[in-house]
Amino acid sequence: MPMETLRIARNIAAFACAAALSLSLAACGSHNESGSAGAAPDISDTSGGVAATVNGTDIGENAVSSYVANFRNLNSLNEDTDWAQWMVDNGYTAEDLRKEVINYYVSQELVRQAAEQNNVKVDEDAVDEQLNTMKMNYDSDGDGSLNADETASWNKALQAVGIASEDEYRTLLEMYSLEASLQKAVVPDTAPSDEDMLQYAQMYATAYDGAKKSSHILFASDDQATAQEVLDKINSGELDFAEAAKQYSTDTASAADGGNVGWDVLNSFVKEYTDALSGLGEGEVSGLVTSEYGIHIIKCTQVFKTPEEVTSVDQIPSEWLDSIKASLQQANKTSAYKAWFKDFYDSADITVNDMPEGLPYDVDLTGYTPAAGSPAASTSAGAPGSASSNDAAAADTSGNGGSASTGGASASSAAEQPSETAAK
């Protein structure tokens, strides 16, 4: 199986959380009261009253209550006593919770409205492809479909990160796609300044002294005889390493580039690969290295030595410059998009109605005190929604100064999550 596919499998939890969790309560996913997967709350259901209105679009009170109920159910907080203790431990009141959920729905609705105004639509083909890529990580027999056991594993993986079902995951991917496309539409690409590029180049050069670039040839686990034969020919000079990679490697992606898998500091290799590479000098070739992916022959193609003084970006590898440029461009776009969305948010006609009485999550907190070690028990920790947790909300989609748990991890911020992009 290609390395990139396996990388995605490792990172499904990180990606799903980033895409799904826009507030602390969002970690619940959508589950019904029996604990099984259910549909996400319908914000258009106003049969229980209207919680808020966004440019004429109503957000139903039932959706807010359902959201909190889902969270309680997933976290075994269905008993009012447990729920009251959790609220106190985390510094919440019922009004705080309601406000955060409403703010989340408001932000999501404004993304939809902004997308419509800018003629931005979800790329359904891309969503299908991304969903299928994730899903096929659980296709253990490689037949292109999931059997009952594989489907159960897939659903379990989704629910483990708070996503109730494949349908809900699709909805999250659609929102990610929509917001990413919206950002592209409203924020122009801007090249990083030369000063910023040089500053980051200096940081990279200092931090990455001794970094290694490598190539590998991958063989199937049961093909040791061929691997040894190829290694012997490489060591004797009979066979060029890059040509051998193109001819023999089962890692087709890197084989096309002579086995090149890039710099260790920009990627994440399995332990066996890293250990073998650490013992190689520039130009040296390893013996046979066995990992979960098969049998590797590894060549260290370059070792970076930090110059005494970095005065030009040309003093660091071009791949590092590409990484720096991409990071700075994304940071600039994210910052510009946040500013743009804040203006859009501030210009919106938003009405939040008073909290009605008798909501199921509005329990009596009298007599409860924060448990030792809980967020609310520490003045430095701060409860969700407090100033200290807000400081971490660098990606607050709403742009309205809401808490980290109120739209803090927008769909577009999922694209900023670190990922493994390394050799097997």
Short mmCIF file of C-alpha atoms in Angstrom, two decimals:
data_model
loop_
_atom_site.label_atom_id
_atom_site.label_comp_id
_atom_site.label_asym_id
_atom_site.label_seq_id
_atom_site.Cartn_x
_atom_site.Cartn_y
_atom_site.Cartn_z
CA MET A 1 0.00 0.00 0.00
CA PRO A 2 1.44 3.44 -0.90
CA MET A 3 2.99 5.37 1.95
CA GLU A 4 0.75 8.38 1.45
CA THR A 5 -2.32 6.24 2.03
CA LEU A 6 -0.90 4.91 5.26
CA ARG A 7 0.02 8.43 6.33
CA ILE A 8 -3.58 9.49 5.90
CA ALA A 9 -4.72 6.59 8.04
CA ARG A 10 -2.45 7.71 10.84
CA ASN A 11 -3.75 11.26 10.68
CA ILE A 12 -7.48 10.68 10.40
CA ALA A 13 -7.98 11.58 14.05
CA ALA A 14 -6.02 14.80 13.81
CA PHE A 15 -7.72 15.87 10.61
CA ALA A 16 -11.18 14.89 11.76
CA CYS A 17 -10.81 16.77 15.01
CA ALA A 18 -9.55 19.86 13.25
CA ALA A 19 -12.37 19.78 10.75
CA ALA A 20 -15.05 18.78 13.19
CA LEU A 21 -14.34 20.49 16.45
CA SER A 22 -15.27 24.11 16.29
CA LEU A 23 -16.11 24.27 19.95
CA SER A 24 -15.36 22.20 23.00
CA LEU A 25 -18.77 20.60 22.84
CA ALA A 26 -18.22 19.57 19.23
CA ALA A 27 -16.05 16.69 20.37
CA CYS A 28 -19.29 14.87 21.04
CA GLY A 29 -20.19 14.23 17.44
CA SER A 30 -23.86 13.43 16.96
CA HIS A 31 -25.25 10.52 18.92
CA ASN A 32 -28.74 9.72 20.00
CA GLU A 33 -29.75 9.07 23.57
CA SER A 34 -28.97 5.36 23.31
CA GLY A 35 -25.39 6.12 22.33
CA SER A 36 -25.69 5.09 18.71
CA ALA A 37 -24.90 7.36 15.81
CA GLY A 38 -27.56 9.85 14.80
CA ALA A 39 -28.08 12.79 12.50
CA ALA A 40 -26.61 16.18 13.27
CA PRO A 41 -29.00 18.72 14.79
CA ASP A 42 -31.15 20.57 12.26
CA ILE A 43 -30.71 24.30 12.82
CA SER A 44 -33.79 25.06 10.72
CA ASP A 45 -36.07 23.28 13.21
CA THR A 46 -37.77 26.16 15.01
CA SER A 47 -40.55 24.12 16.60
CA GLY A 48 -38.94 24.74 19.99
CA GLY A 49 -38.43 28.44 19.36
CA VAL A 50 -35.76 30.54 17.71
CA ALA A 51 -32.40 30.85 19.45
CA ALA A 52 -30.92 33.36 17.02
CA THR A 53 -31.41 34.94 13.62
CA VAL A 54 -28.59 35.58 11.15
CA ASN A 55 -29.47 37.95 8.32
CA GLY A 56 -33.00 36.62 8.40
CA THR A 57 -32.08 32.94 8.78
CA ASP A 58 -33.36 31.38 11.99
CA ILE A 59 -31.35 29.02 14.17
CA GLY A 60 -33.69 26.80 16.13
CA GLU A 61 -33.52 26.38 19.89
CA ASN A 62 -33.91 22.64 19.42
CA ALA A 63 -30.60 22.46 17.57
CA VAL A 64 -28.81 24.05 20.50
CA SER A 65 -30.42 21.69 23.00
CA SER A 66 -29.70 18.68 20.79
CA TYR A 67 -26.08 19.69 20.48
CA VAL A 68 -25.64 19.81 24.23
CA ALA A 69 -27.59 16.56 24.64
CA ASN A 70 -25.27 14.85 22.18
CA PHE A 71 -22.26 16.01 24.15
CA ARG A 72 -23.73 14.79 27.41
CA ASN A 73 -24.57 11.43 25.92
CA LEU A 74 -21.16 10.76 24.45
CA ASN A 75 -19.38 11.77 27.63
CA SER A 76 -21.65 9.84 30.01
CA LEU A 77 -23.06 13.04 31.48
CA ASN A 78 -26.74 12.19 31.13
CA GLU A 79 -27.35 12.30 34.87
CA ASP A 80 -28.03 15.86 35.98
CA THR A 81 -25.66 15.48 38.94
CA ASP A 82 -22.78 14.49 36.66
CA TRP A 83 -23.69 17.26 34.25
CA ALA A 84 -23.80 19.88 36.98
CA GLN A 85 -20.39 18.83 38.26
CA TRP A 86 -18.92 18.97 34.75
CA MET A 87 -20.31 22.46 34.20
CA VAL A 88 -18.87 23.71 37.47
CA ASP A 89 -15.53 22.00 36.86
CA ASN A 90 -15.24 23.71 33.49
CA GLY A 91 -16.54 27.11 34.50
CA TYR A 92 -19.77 26.97 32.53
CA THR A 93 -23.30 28.11 33.14
CA ALA A 94 -26.22 27.09 30.97
CA GLU A 95 -26.18 30.54 29.39
CA ASP A 96 -22.46 30.19 28.60
CA LEU A 97 -23.07 26.86 26.88
CA ARG A 98 -25.99 28.17 24.91
CA LYS A 99 -24.04 31.21 23.79
CA GLU A 100 -21.11 29.11 22.57
CA VAL A 101 -23.29 26.74 20.58
CA ILE A 102 -25.22 29.64 19.08
CA ASN A 103 -21.99 31.42 18.16
CA TYR A 104 -20.78 28.25 16.46
CA TYR A 105 -23.96 27.96 14.41
CA VAL A 106 -23.87 31.67 13.61
CA SER A 107 -20.31 31.39 12.29
CA GLN A 108 -21.15 28.37 10.18
CA GLU A 109 -24.24 30.05 8.76
CA LEU A 110 -22.25 33.16 7.90
CA VAL A 111 -19.69 31.04 6.05
CA ARG A 112 -22.54 29.60 3.98
CA GLN A 113 -23.99 33.03 3.31
CA ALA A 114 -20.60 34.50 2.41
CA ALA A 115 -19.96 31.62 0.05
CA GLU A 116 -23.29 32.15 -1.67
CA GLN A 117 -22.65 35.87 -2.06
CA ASN A 118 -19.26 35.16 -3.62
CA ASN A 119 -20.55 32.39 -5.90
CA VAL A 120 -18.48 29.79 -4.06
CA LYS A 121 -19.69 26.22 -4.01
CA VAL A 122 -18.56 22.95 -2.50
CA ASP A 123 -16.33 20.88 -4.76
CA GLU A 124 -18.31 17.66 -4.43
CA ASP A 125 -15.81 15.67 -6.49
CA ALA A 126 -12.99 16.68 -4.17
CA VAL A 127 -15.12 15.83 -1.14
CA ASP A 128 -15.93 12.41 -2.59
CA GLU A 129 -12.27 11.78 -3.29
CA GLN A 130 -11.14 12.83 0.17
CA LEU A 131 -13.85 10.81 1.87
CA ASN A 132 -13.06 7.73 -0.18
CA THR A 133 -9.33 8.10 0.47
CA MET A 134 -9.90 8.15 4.21
CA LYS A 135 -12.42 5.34 4.05
CA MET A 136 -10.24 3.04 1.96
CA ASN A 137 -7.60 3.03 4.69
CA TYR A 138 -9.88 0.46 6.30
CA ASP A 139 -10.07 -1.67 3.15
CA SER A 140 -7.68 -4.28 4.54
CA ASP A 141 -8.02 -6.68 1.62
CA GLY A 142 -7.65 -3.96 -0.99
CA ASP A 143 -10.76 -4.87 -2.97
CA GLY A 144 -12.03 -1.29 -3.16
CA SER A 145 -14.95 -1.75 -0.78
CA LEU A 146 -15.52 -2.29 2.93
CA ASN A 147 -17.00 -5.48 4.32
CA ALA A 148 -19.00 -5.51 7.54
CA ASP A 149 -15.97 -5.70 9.83
CA GLU A 150 -14.09 -3.03 7.89
CA THR A 151 -17.14 -0.76 7.94
CA ALA A 152 -17.40 -1.23 11.69
CA SER A 153 -13.73 -0.25 12.09
CA TRP A 154 -14.25 2.82 9.91
CA ASN A 155 -17.29 3.94 11.89
CA LYS A 156 -15.50 3.28 15.17
CA ALA A 157 -12.58 5.45 14.05
CA LEU A 158 -14.96 8.28 13.18
CA GLN A 159 -16.85 8.03 16.45
CA ALA A 160 -13.59 7.92 18.42
CA VAL A 161 -12.92 11.50 17.30
CA GLY A 162 -16.49 12.65 17.82
CA ILE A 163 -17.93 12.12 14.36
CA ALA A 164 -21.11 10.12 14.52
CA SER A 165 -21.35 8.79 11.01
CA GLU A 166 -19.98 8.91 7.50
CA ASP A 167 -22.75 11.33 6.55
CA GLU A 168 -21.66 13.71 9.27
CA TYR A 169 -18.05 13.36 8.19
CA ARG A 170 -19.08 14.27 4.66
CA THR A 171 -20.85 17.35 5.99
CA LEU A 172 -17.67 18.39 7.79
CA LEU A 173 -15.60 17.87 4.65
CA GLU A 174 -18.11 19.93 2.68
CA MET A 175 -17.81 22.77 5.17
CA TYR A 176 -14.03 22.54 5.01
CA SER A 177 -14.17 22.65 1.22
CA LEU A 178 -16.58 25.55 1.26
CA GLU A 179 -14.54 27.68 3.62
CA ALA A 180 -11.26 26.84 1.90
CA SER A 181 -12.79 27.88 -1.43
CA LEU A 182 -14.23 31.01 0.14
CA GLN A 183 -10.81 31.97 1.45
CA LYS A 184 -9.33 31.57 -2.03
CA ALA A 185 -12.10 33.71 -3.49
CA VAL A 186 -11.86 36.64 -1.11
CA VAL A 187 -8.16 36.70 -0.22
CA PRO A 188 -5.55 37.18 -2.97
CA ASP A 189 -2.25 35.33 -2.93
CA THR A 190 0.56 37.50 -1.64
CA ALA A 191 4.22 36.57 -1.83
CA PRO A 192 6.14 36.66 1.48
CA SER A 193 8.57 39.52 1.87
CA ASP A 194 12.27 38.94 1.30
CA GLU A 195 12.87 39.92 4.92
CA ASP A 196 10.48 37.28 6.22
CA MET A 197 11.95 34.63 3.95
CA LEU A 198 15.48 35.39 5.12
CA GLN A 199 14.44 35.43 8.78
CA TYR A 200 12.87 32.01 8.48
CA ALA A 201 15.82 30.71 6.45
CA GLN A 202 18.10 31.72 9.30
CA MET A 203 15.86 29.93 11.78
CA TYR A 204 15.77 26.77 9.66
CA ALA A 205 19.53 26.82 9.16
CA THR A 206 20.18 27.06 12.88
CA ALA A 207 17.62 24.46 13.92
CA TYR A 208 18.35 21.92 11.21
CA ASP A 209 22.11 21.54 11.35
CA GLY A 210 22.89 17.93 10.46
CA ALA A 211 19.59 17.35 8.67
CA LYS A 212 19.68 14.52 6.15
CA LYS A 213 18.13 14.02 2.76
CA SER A 214 17.65 10.45 1.62
CA SER A 215 16.38 8.07 -1.01
CA HIS A 216 15.18 4.51 -0.63
CA ILE A 217 14.31 1.40 -2.57
CA LEU A 218 11.40 -0.57 -1.15
CA PHE A 219 10.85 -4.29 -1.61
CA ALA A 220 8.03 -6.52 -0.44
CA SER A 221 8.62 -8.17 2.92
CA ASP A 222 8.90 -11.59 1.30
CA ASP A 223 11.34 -10.48 -1.40
CA GLN A 224 14.56 -10.45 0.60
CA ALA A 225 16.50 -12.36 -2.04
CA THR A 226 15.89 -9.68 -4.66
CA ALA A 227 16.63 -6.94 -2.14
CA GLN A 228 19.97 -8.51 -1.27
CA GLU A 229 20.86 -8.99 -4.93
CA VAL A 230 20.12 -5.33 -5.70
CA LEU A 231 22.08 -4.18 -2.66
CA ASP A 232 25.10 -6.22 -3.72
CA LYS A 233 25.00 -4.71 -7.21
CA ILE A 234 24.75 -1.18 -5.78
CA ASN A 235 27.69 -1.75 -3.45
CA SER A 236 29.80 -3.21 -6.25
CA GLY A 237 29.06 -0.27 -8.52
CA GLU A 238 27.31 -2.47 -11.03
CA LEU A 239 23.97 -0.71 -10.47
CA ASP A 240 23.24 2.97 -9.87
CA PHE A 241 21.05 3.59 -6.81
CA ALA A 242 18.61 5.94 -8.54
CA GLU A 243 18.21 3.60 -11.49
CA ALA A 244 17.70 0.67 -9.12
CA ALA A 245 14.94 2.60 -7.37
CA LYS A 246 13.18 3.26 -10.65
CA GLN A 247 13.46 -0.39 -11.64
CA TYR A 248 12.77 -2.23 -8.39
CA SER A 249 11.09 -0.04 -5.77
CA THR A 250 7.48 -0.81 -4.90
CA ASP A 251 7.11 2.74 -3.59
CA THR A 252 6.17 4.04 -7.01
CA ALA A 253 5.82 7.67 -5.90
CA SER A 254 9.45 8.01 -4.85
CA ALA A 255 10.76 5.53 -7.43
CA ALA A 256 9.98 7.95 -10.24
CA ASP A 257 12.40 10.40 -8.59
CA GLY A 258 15.18 7.88 -8.07
CA GLY A 259 13.87 6.93 -4.63
CA ASN A 260 14.03 10.48 -3.27
CA VAL A 261 11.92 10.94 -0.13
CA GLY A 262 13.28 14.33 0.91
CA TRP A 263 14.66 15.77 4.11
CA ASP A 264 14.10 14.12 7.46
CA VAL A 265 13.27 17.48 9.08
CA LEU A 266 10.38 18.06 6.69
CA ASN A 267 9.00 14.54 6.95
CA SER A 268 8.32 11.82 9.45
CA PHE A 269 9.78 8.37 8.86
CA VAL A 270 9.08 5.12 10.68
CA LYS A 271 11.55 4.36 13.47
CA GLU A 272 13.46 1.68 11.57
CA TYR A 273 14.06 4.08 8.71
CA THR A 274 15.10 6.93 11.01
CA ASP A 275 17.48 4.72 12.98
CA ALA A 276 19.17 3.47 9.83
CA LEU A 277 19.43 6.94 8.31
CA SER A 278 20.97 8.37 11.48
CA GLY A 279 23.97 6.07 11.04
CA LEU A 280 24.68 7.06 7.45
CA GLY A 281 27.00 9.74 6.19
CA GLU A 282 26.51 11.59 2.92
CA GLY A 283 26.68 9.17 0.01
CA GLU A 284 26.51 6.05 2.19
CA VAL A 285 24.06 3.19 1.62
CA SER A 286 22.47 1.10 4.35
CA GLY A 287 22.07 -2.63 4.55
CA LEU A 288 18.63 -4.18 4.34
CA VAL A 289 16.25 -2.41 6.72
CA THR A 290 12.95 -4.07 7.61
CA SER A 291 9.88 -2.08 8.65
CA GLU A 292 6.14 -2.58 8.59
CA TYR A 293 6.18 -1.47 4.95
CA GLY A 294 8.70 -3.98 3.69
CA ILE A 295 12.45 -4.07 3.12
CA HIS A 296 14.33 -0.82 2.47
CA ILE A 297 17.70 0.04 1.05
CA ILE A 298 18.45 3.60 2.14
CA LYS A 299 20.93 6.11 0.78
CA CYS A 300 21.83 9.37 2.49
CA THR A 301 22.12 11.77 -0.41
CA GLN A 302 22.89 15.02 1.43
CA VAL A 303 23.76 16.28 4.92
CA PHE A 304 23.11 19.94 5.74
CA LYS A 305 25.78 21.87 7.60
CA THR A 306 24.78 25.22 9.04
CA PRO A 307 26.85 28.10 7.59
CA GLU A 308 28.61 30.39 10.03
CA GLU A 309 26.35 33.19 8.82
CA VAL A 310 23.18 33.01 6.74
CA THR A 311 22.89 36.14 4.63
CA SER A 312 20.96 34.68 1.70
CA VAL A 313 18.06 32.29 1.31
CA ASP A 314 20.16 30.46 -1.28
CA GLN A 315 22.23 29.04 1.56
CA ILE A 316 19.54 26.56 2.55
CA PRO A 317 18.02 23.74 0.46
CA SER A 318 15.38 24.72 -2.07
CA GLU A 319 12.91 22.28 -0.51
CA TRP A 320 13.17 24.19 2.75
CA LEU A 321 12.52 27.44 0.92
CA ASP A 322 9.43 25.92 -0.65
CA SER A 323 8.22 24.90 2.80
CA ILE A 324 8.95 28.35 4.25
CA LYS A 325 7.21 30.11 1.38
CA ALA A 326 4.14 27.89 1.63
CA SER A 327 3.94 28.38 5.41
CA LEU A 328 4.27 32.15 5.18
CA GLN A 329 1.75 32.39 2.35
CA GLN A 330 -0.75 30.32 4.29
CA ALA A 331 -0.19 32.36 7.44
CA ASN A 332 -0.72 35.58 5.49
CA LYS A 333 -3.86 34.24 3.83
CA THR A 334 -5.25 32.98 7.12
CA SER A 335 -4.65 36.33 8.78
CA ALA A 336 -6.22 38.22 5.88
CA TYR A 337 -9.19 35.86 5.80
CA LYS A 338 -9.78 36.29 9.53
CA ALA A 339 -9.80 40.06 9.09
CA TRP A 340 -12.15 39.78 6.11
CA PHE A 341 -14.49 37.45 7.94
CA LYS A 342 -14.52 39.67 11.01
CA ASP A 343 -15.73 42.54 8.86
CA PHE A 344 -18.35 40.28 7.31
CA TYR A 345 -19.41 39.09 10.75
CA ASP A 346 -19.58 42.61 12.16
CA SER A 347 -21.76 43.76 9.27
CA ALA A 348 -24.22 40.90 9.72
CA ASP A 349 -27.65 41.39 11.26
CA ILE A 350 -27.49 38.96 14.18
CA THR A 351 -30.14 38.67 16.87
CA VAL A 352 -29.70 36.31 19.81
CA ASN A 353 -32.88 35.76 21.78
CA ASP A 354 -33.00 35.38 25.54
CA MET A 355 -32.59 31.88 26.89
CA PRO A 356 -35.98 30.32 27.58
CA GLU A 357 -36.74 28.57 30.84
CA GLY A 358 -36.86 24.84 31.23
CA LEU A 359 -34.05 23.87 28.87
CA PRO A 360 -32.87 20.32 29.65
CA TYR A 361 -29.25 21.33 30.14
CA ASP A 362 -30.11 24.21 32.50
CA VAL A 363 -29.61 22.36 35.78
CA ASP A 364 -29.27 23.69 39.31
CA LEU A 365 -25.59 24.26 40.17
CA THR A 366 -26.23 25.15 43.81
CA GLY A 367 -23.87 23.35 46.16
CA TYR A 368 -21.38 22.24 43.53
CA THR A 369 -17.74 23.30 43.71
CA PRO A 370 -14.94 22.71 41.21
CA ALA A 371 -13.11 19.43 41.75
CA ALA A 372 -9.40 19.54 42.51
CA GLY A 373 -7.40 19.70 39.31
CA SER A 374 -10.34 20.84 37.19
CA PRO A 375 -9.95 23.85 34.87
CA ALA A 376 -12.17 26.02 37.04
CA ALA A 377 -10.19 25.09 40.16
CA SER A 378 -7.08 26.73 38.77
CA THR A 379 -6.97 30.45 38.18
CA SER A 380 -4.24 29.92 35.59
CA ALA A 381 -6.00 27.25 33.59
CA GLY A 382 -9.24 29.03 32.94
CA ALA A 383 -12.47 27.38 31.87
CA PRO A 384 -13.44 26.89 28.26
CA GLY A 385 -14.40 30.28 26.99
CA SER A 386 -12.27 32.12 29.56
CA ALA A 387 -9.57 34.60 28.64
CA SER A 388 -6.76 32.09 29.01
CA SER A 389 -8.33 29.58 26.69
CA ASN A 390 -9.29 32.33 24.28
CA ASP A 391 -5.63 33.10 23.78
CA ALA A 392 -5.27 29.76 22.03
CA ALA A 393 -8.05 30.60 19.60
CA ALA A 394 -5.82 31.87 16.87
CA ALA A 395 -8.14 30.51 14.21
CA ASP A 396 -11.46 31.87 15.51
CA THR A 397 -13.62 31.71 12.41
CA SER A 398 -16.24 34.05 13.72
CA GLY A 399 -13.80 36.90 14.06
CA ASN A 400 -15.98 38.28 16.83
CA GLY A 401 -13.65 37.70 19.70
CA GLY A 402 -15.45 34.53 20.65
CA SER A 403 -13.80 31.88 22.75
CA ALA A 404 -11.47 29.20 21.54
CA SER A 405 -14.34 26.80 21.74
CA THR A 406 -16.63 29.02 19.70
CA GLY A 407 -15.61 28.46 16.15
CA GLY A 408 -11.98 28.43 17.20
CA ALA A 409 -10.95 25.60 14.90
CA SER A 410 -12.51 26.64 11.67
CA ALA A 411 -12.76 24.31 8.73
CA SER A 412 -9.93 26.08 6.99
CA SER A 413 -7.65 25.64 9.99
CA ALA A 414 -7.71 21.91 9.36
CA ALA A 415 -5.41 22.52 6.44
CA GLU A 416 -2.80 23.91 8.80
CA GLN A 417 -2.43 20.75 10.85
CA PRO A 418 1.04 19.17 10.77
CA SER A 419 1.17 15.89 8.91
CA GLU A 420 3.53 13.06 8.15
CA THR A 421 4.71 13.22 4.57
CA ALA A 422 7.64 10.90 4.77
CA ALA A 423 9.08 7.73 3.44
CA LYS A 424 7.85 4.45 4.75
#
